CSV table of C-alpha atoms and ligand atoms in Angstrom, one decimal:
chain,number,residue,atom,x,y,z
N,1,UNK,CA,45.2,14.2,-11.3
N,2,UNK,CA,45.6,10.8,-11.8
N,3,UNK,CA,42.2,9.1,-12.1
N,4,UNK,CA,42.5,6.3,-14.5
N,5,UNK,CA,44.2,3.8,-13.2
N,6,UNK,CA,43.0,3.5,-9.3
N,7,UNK,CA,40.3,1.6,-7.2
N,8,UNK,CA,38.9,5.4,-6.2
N,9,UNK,CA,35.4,5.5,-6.5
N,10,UNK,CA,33.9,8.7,-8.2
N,11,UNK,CA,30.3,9.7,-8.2
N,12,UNK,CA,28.0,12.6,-9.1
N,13,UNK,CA,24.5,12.7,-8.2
N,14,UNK,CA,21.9,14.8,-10.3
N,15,UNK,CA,18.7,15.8,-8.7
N,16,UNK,CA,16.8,19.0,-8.6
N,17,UNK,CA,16.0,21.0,-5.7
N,18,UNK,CA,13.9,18.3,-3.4
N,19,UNK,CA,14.6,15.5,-5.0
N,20,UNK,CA,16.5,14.1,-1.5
N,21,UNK,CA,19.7,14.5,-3.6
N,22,UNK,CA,21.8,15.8,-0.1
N,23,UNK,CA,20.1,13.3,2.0
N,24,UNK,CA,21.2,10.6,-0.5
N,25,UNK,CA,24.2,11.8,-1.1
N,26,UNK,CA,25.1,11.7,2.6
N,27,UNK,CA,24.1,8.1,2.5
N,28,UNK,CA,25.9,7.3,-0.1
N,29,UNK,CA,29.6,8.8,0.6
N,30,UNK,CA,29.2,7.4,4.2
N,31,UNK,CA,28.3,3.6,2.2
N,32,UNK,CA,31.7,4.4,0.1
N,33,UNK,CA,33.8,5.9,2.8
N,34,UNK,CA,34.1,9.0,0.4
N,35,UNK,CA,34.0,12.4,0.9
N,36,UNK,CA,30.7,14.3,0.3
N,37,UNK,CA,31.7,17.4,-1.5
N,38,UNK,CA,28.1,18.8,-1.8
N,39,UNK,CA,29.2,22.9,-3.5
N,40,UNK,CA,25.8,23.8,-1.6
N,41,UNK,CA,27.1,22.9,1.8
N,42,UNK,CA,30.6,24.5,1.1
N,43,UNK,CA,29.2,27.9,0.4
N,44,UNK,CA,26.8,28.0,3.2
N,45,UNK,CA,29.7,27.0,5.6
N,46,UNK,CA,31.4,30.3,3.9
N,47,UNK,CA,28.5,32.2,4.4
N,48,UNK,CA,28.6,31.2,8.1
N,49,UNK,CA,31.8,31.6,8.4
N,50,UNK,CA,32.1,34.9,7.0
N,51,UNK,CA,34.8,34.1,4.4
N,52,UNK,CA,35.5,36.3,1.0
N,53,UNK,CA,33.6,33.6,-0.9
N,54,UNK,CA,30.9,33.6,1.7
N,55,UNK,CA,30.6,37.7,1.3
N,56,UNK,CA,30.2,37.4,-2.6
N,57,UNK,CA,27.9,34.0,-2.6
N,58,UNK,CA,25.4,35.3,-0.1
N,59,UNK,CA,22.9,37.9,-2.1
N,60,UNK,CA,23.9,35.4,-4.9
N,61,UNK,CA,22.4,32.4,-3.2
N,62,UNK,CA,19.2,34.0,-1.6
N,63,UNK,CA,17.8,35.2,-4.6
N,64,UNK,CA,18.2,31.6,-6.0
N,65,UNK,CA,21.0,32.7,-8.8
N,66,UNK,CA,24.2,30.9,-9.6
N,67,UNK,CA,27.5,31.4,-8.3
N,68,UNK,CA,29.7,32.2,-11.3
N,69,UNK,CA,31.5,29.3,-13.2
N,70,UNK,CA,34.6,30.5,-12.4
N,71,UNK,CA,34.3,30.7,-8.7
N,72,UNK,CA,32.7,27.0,-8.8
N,73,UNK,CA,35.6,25.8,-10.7
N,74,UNK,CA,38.5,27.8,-8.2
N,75,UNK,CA,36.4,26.2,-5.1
N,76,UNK,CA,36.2,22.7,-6.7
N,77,UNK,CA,39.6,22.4,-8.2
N,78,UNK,CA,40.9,23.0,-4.4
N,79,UNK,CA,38.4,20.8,-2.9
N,80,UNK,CA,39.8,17.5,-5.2
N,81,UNK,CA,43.0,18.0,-4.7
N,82,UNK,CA,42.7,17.6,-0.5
N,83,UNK,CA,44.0,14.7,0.5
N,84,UNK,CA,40.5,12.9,1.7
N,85,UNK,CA,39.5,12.9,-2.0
N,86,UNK,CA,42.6,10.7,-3.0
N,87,UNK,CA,40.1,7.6,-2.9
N,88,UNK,CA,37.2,9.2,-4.3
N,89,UNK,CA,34.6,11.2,-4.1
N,90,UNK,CA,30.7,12.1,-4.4
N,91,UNK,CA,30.2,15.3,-6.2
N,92,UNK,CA,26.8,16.4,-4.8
N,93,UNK,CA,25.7,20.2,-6.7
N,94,UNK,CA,28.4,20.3,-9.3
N,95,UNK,CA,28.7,20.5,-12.0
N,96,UNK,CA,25.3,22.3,-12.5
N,97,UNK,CA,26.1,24.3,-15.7
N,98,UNK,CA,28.2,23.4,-19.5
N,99,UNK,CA,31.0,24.7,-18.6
N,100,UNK,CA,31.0,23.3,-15.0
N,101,UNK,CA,30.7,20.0,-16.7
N,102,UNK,CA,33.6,20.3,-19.5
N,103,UNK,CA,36.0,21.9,-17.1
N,104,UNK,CA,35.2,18.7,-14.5
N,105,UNK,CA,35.2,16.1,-17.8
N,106,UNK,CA,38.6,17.6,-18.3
N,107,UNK,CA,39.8,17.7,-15.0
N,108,UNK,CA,39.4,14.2,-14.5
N,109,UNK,CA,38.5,12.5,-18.0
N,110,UNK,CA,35.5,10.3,-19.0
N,111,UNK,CA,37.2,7.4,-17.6
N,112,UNK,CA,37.7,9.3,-14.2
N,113,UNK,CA,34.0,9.1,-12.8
N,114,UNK,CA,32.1,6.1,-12.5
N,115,UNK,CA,28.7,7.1,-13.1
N,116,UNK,CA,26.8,10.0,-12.9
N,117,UNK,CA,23.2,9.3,-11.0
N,118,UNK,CA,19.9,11.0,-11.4
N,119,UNK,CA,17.8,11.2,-9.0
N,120,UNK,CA,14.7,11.9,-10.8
N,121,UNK,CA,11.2,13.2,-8.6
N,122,UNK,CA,8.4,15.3,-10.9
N,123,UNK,CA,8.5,19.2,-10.1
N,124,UNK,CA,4.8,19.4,-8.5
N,125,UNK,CA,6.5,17.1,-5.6
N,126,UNK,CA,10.0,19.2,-5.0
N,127,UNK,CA,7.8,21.6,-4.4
N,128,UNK,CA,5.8,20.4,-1.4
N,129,UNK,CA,8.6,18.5,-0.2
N,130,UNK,CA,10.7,22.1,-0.3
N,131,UNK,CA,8.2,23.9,2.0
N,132,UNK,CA,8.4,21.4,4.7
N,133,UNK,CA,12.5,21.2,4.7
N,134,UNK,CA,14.0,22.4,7.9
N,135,UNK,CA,18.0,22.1,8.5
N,136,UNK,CA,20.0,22.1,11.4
N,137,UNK,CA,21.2,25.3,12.0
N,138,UNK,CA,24.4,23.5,13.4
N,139,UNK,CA,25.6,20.3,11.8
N,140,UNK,CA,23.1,20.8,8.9
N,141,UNK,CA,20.9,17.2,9.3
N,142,UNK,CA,18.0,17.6,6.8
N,143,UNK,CA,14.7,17.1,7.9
N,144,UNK,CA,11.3,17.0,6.8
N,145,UNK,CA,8.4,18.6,8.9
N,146,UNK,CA,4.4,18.8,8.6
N,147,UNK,CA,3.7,21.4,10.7
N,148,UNK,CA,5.6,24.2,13.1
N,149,UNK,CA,5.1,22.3,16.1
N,150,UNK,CA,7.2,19.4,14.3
N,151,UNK,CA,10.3,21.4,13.8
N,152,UNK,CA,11.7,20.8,17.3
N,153,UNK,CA,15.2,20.3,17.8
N,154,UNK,CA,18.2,18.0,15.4
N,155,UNK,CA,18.0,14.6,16.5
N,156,UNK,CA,21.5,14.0,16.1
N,157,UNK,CA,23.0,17.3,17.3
N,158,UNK,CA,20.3,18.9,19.2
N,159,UNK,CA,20.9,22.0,17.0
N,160,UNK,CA,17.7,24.5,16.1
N,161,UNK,CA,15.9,23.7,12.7
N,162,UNK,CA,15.6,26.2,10.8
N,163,UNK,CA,14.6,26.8,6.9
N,164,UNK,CA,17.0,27.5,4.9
N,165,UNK,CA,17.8,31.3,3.6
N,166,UNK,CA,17.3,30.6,0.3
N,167,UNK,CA,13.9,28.2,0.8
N,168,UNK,CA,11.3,30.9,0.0
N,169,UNK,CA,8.6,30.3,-3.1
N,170,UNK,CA,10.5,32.8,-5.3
N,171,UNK,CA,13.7,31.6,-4.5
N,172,UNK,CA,12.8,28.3,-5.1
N,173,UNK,CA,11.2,28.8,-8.7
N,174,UNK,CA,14.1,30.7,-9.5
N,175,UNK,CA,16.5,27.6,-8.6
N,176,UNK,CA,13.8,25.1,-10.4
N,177,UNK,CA,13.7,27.2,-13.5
N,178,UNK,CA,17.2,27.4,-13.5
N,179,UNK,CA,18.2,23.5,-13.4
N,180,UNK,CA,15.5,22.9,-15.7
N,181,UNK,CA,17.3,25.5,-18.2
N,182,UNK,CA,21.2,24.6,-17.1
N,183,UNK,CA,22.0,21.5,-15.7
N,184,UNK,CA,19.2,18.8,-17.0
N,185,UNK,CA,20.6,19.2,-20.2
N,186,UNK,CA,23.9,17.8,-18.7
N,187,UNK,CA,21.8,14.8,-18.2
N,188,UNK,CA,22.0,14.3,-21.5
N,189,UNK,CA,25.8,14.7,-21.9
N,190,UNK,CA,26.6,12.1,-19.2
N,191,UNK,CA,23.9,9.7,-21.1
N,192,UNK,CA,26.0,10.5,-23.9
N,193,UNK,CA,29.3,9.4,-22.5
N,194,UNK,CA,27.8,6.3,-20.9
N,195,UNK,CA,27.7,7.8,-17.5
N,196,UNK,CA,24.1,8.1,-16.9
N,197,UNK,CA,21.9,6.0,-14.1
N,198,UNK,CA,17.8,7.4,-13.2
N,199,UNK,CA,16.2,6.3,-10.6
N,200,UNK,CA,12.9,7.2,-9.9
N,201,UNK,CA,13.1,9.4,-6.4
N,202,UNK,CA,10.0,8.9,-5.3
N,203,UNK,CA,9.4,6.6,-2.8
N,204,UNK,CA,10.9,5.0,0.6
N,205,UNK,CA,14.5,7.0,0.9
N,206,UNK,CA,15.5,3.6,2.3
N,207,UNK,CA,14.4,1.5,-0.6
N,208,UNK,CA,16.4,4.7,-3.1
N,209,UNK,CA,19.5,4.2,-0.9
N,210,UNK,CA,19.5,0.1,-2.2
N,211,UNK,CA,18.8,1.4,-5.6
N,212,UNK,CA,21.3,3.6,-5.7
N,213,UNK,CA,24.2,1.5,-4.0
N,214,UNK,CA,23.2,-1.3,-6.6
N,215,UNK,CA,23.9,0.7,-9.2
N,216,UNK,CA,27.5,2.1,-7.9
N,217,UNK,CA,28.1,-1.5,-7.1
N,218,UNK,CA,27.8,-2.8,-10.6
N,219,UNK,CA,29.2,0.0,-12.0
N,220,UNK,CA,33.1,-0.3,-10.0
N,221,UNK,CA,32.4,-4.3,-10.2
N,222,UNK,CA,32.2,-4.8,-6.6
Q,301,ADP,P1,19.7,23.7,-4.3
Q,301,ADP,O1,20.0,22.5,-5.2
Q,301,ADP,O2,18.5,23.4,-3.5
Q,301,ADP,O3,19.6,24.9,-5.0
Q,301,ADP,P2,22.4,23.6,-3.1
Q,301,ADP,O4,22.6,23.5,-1.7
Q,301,ADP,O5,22.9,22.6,-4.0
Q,301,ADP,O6,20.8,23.8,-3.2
Q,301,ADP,O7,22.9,25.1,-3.6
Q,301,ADP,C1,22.5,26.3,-3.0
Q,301,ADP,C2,23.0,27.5,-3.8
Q,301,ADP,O8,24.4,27.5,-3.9
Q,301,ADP,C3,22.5,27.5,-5.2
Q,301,ADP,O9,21.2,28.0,-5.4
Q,301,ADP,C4,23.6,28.4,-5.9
Q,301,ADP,O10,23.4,29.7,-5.6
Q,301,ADP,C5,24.8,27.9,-5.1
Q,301,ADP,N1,25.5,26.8,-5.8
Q,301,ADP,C6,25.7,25.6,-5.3
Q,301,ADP,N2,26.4,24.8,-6.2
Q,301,ADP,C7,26.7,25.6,-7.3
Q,301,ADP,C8,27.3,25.4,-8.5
Q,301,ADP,N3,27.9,24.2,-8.9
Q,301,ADP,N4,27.3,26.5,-9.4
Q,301,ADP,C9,26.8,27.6,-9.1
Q,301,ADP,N5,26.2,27.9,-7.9
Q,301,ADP,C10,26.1,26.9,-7.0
């Protein structure tokens, strides 16, 4: 792939469960005109659609484990090469483990990602935030509801809102436990490299939208 030597515009945004890492995201890749390859969203939709992935992610993905490494890196690998990526792209779930991250390093070298953002938000709030997240059962909009009577229809697709499968407490420690253990130390890596940008999640998503494009902005010299 050649990565080096292009105006493409290459992001990955960090976050754990909560943290408004997909709504971001979304924001984001629309600001950029880049695709939003969020791993999450790609295995749902294989879920949904009933695909051989989808068959061996499911039970996977409810109990709040991780897909392995390899299929990660098989679904990835195909993902950048489509030719929608060829100006960029916002990796939003991946790379989430060590090897996830060496095999994207090498894939597309230091110099081939821009920076890598953390979107940082305590654990007591991702947890609060996660029991009131409803999706849309049809385009997948993300919302956030404070009671039943709330979770009406999608504003922008008039889809149902539903929670998702893999939403429930145990599921959700599991998934909390488990970026804690594999992919905040990655955090450190990308510091490492040069890579890293936190911001503090916490707050207006509007205001975290400026934050974020400011930093993406000086970082490709716009
Ligand atoms: P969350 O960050 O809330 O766990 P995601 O939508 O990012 O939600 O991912 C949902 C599930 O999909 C994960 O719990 C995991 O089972 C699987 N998954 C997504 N991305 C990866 C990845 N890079 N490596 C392994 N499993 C993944």
């Amino acid at each position: 792939m050649d990565s080096n030597n292009d105006n493409a515009i290459r992001l990955v945004v960090f976050g754990r469960q909560g943290a408004g890492k997909g709504t971001q995201a979304t924001r984001l890749a629309h600001h950029y005109g880049i695709p939003h390859i969020s791993t999450g969203d790609m295995l749902r939709a294989a879920v949904k659609d009933g695909t051989e992935l989808g068959l061996k992610a499911k039970a996977i993905m409810d109990a709040g484990q991780l897909v392995s490494d390899e299929i990660m890196l098989g679904v990835i690998e195909e993902r950048l090469a489509q030719p929608d990526a060829a100006p960029g792209w916002l990796l939003d779930g991946f790379p989430r483990t060590a090897p996830q991250a060496q095999a994207l390093l090498n894939m597309v070298g230091e110099n081939g990602i821009d920076v890598a953002l953390d979107l940082d938000v305590p654990e007591d709030v991702v947890v609060d935030r996660i029991s009131s997240r409803r999706v849309c059962a049809d385009c997948g909009a993300i919302y956030s509801v404070n009671s039943e009577a709330d979770a009406s229809d999608c504003a922008k697709c008039g889809g149902r809102l539903v929670q998702r499968d893999d939403d429930t407490e145990e599921s959700i420690r599991k998934r909390l436990a488990l970026y804690n253990e594999q992919t905040a130390p990655l955090l450190e890596l990308f510091d490492g490299i040069g890579l890293l940008a936190t911001v503090n999640g916490v707050g207006e998503p509007d205001e975290i939208t400026e934050k974020l494009i400011a930093i993406v902005d000086e970082r490709i010299g716009s």
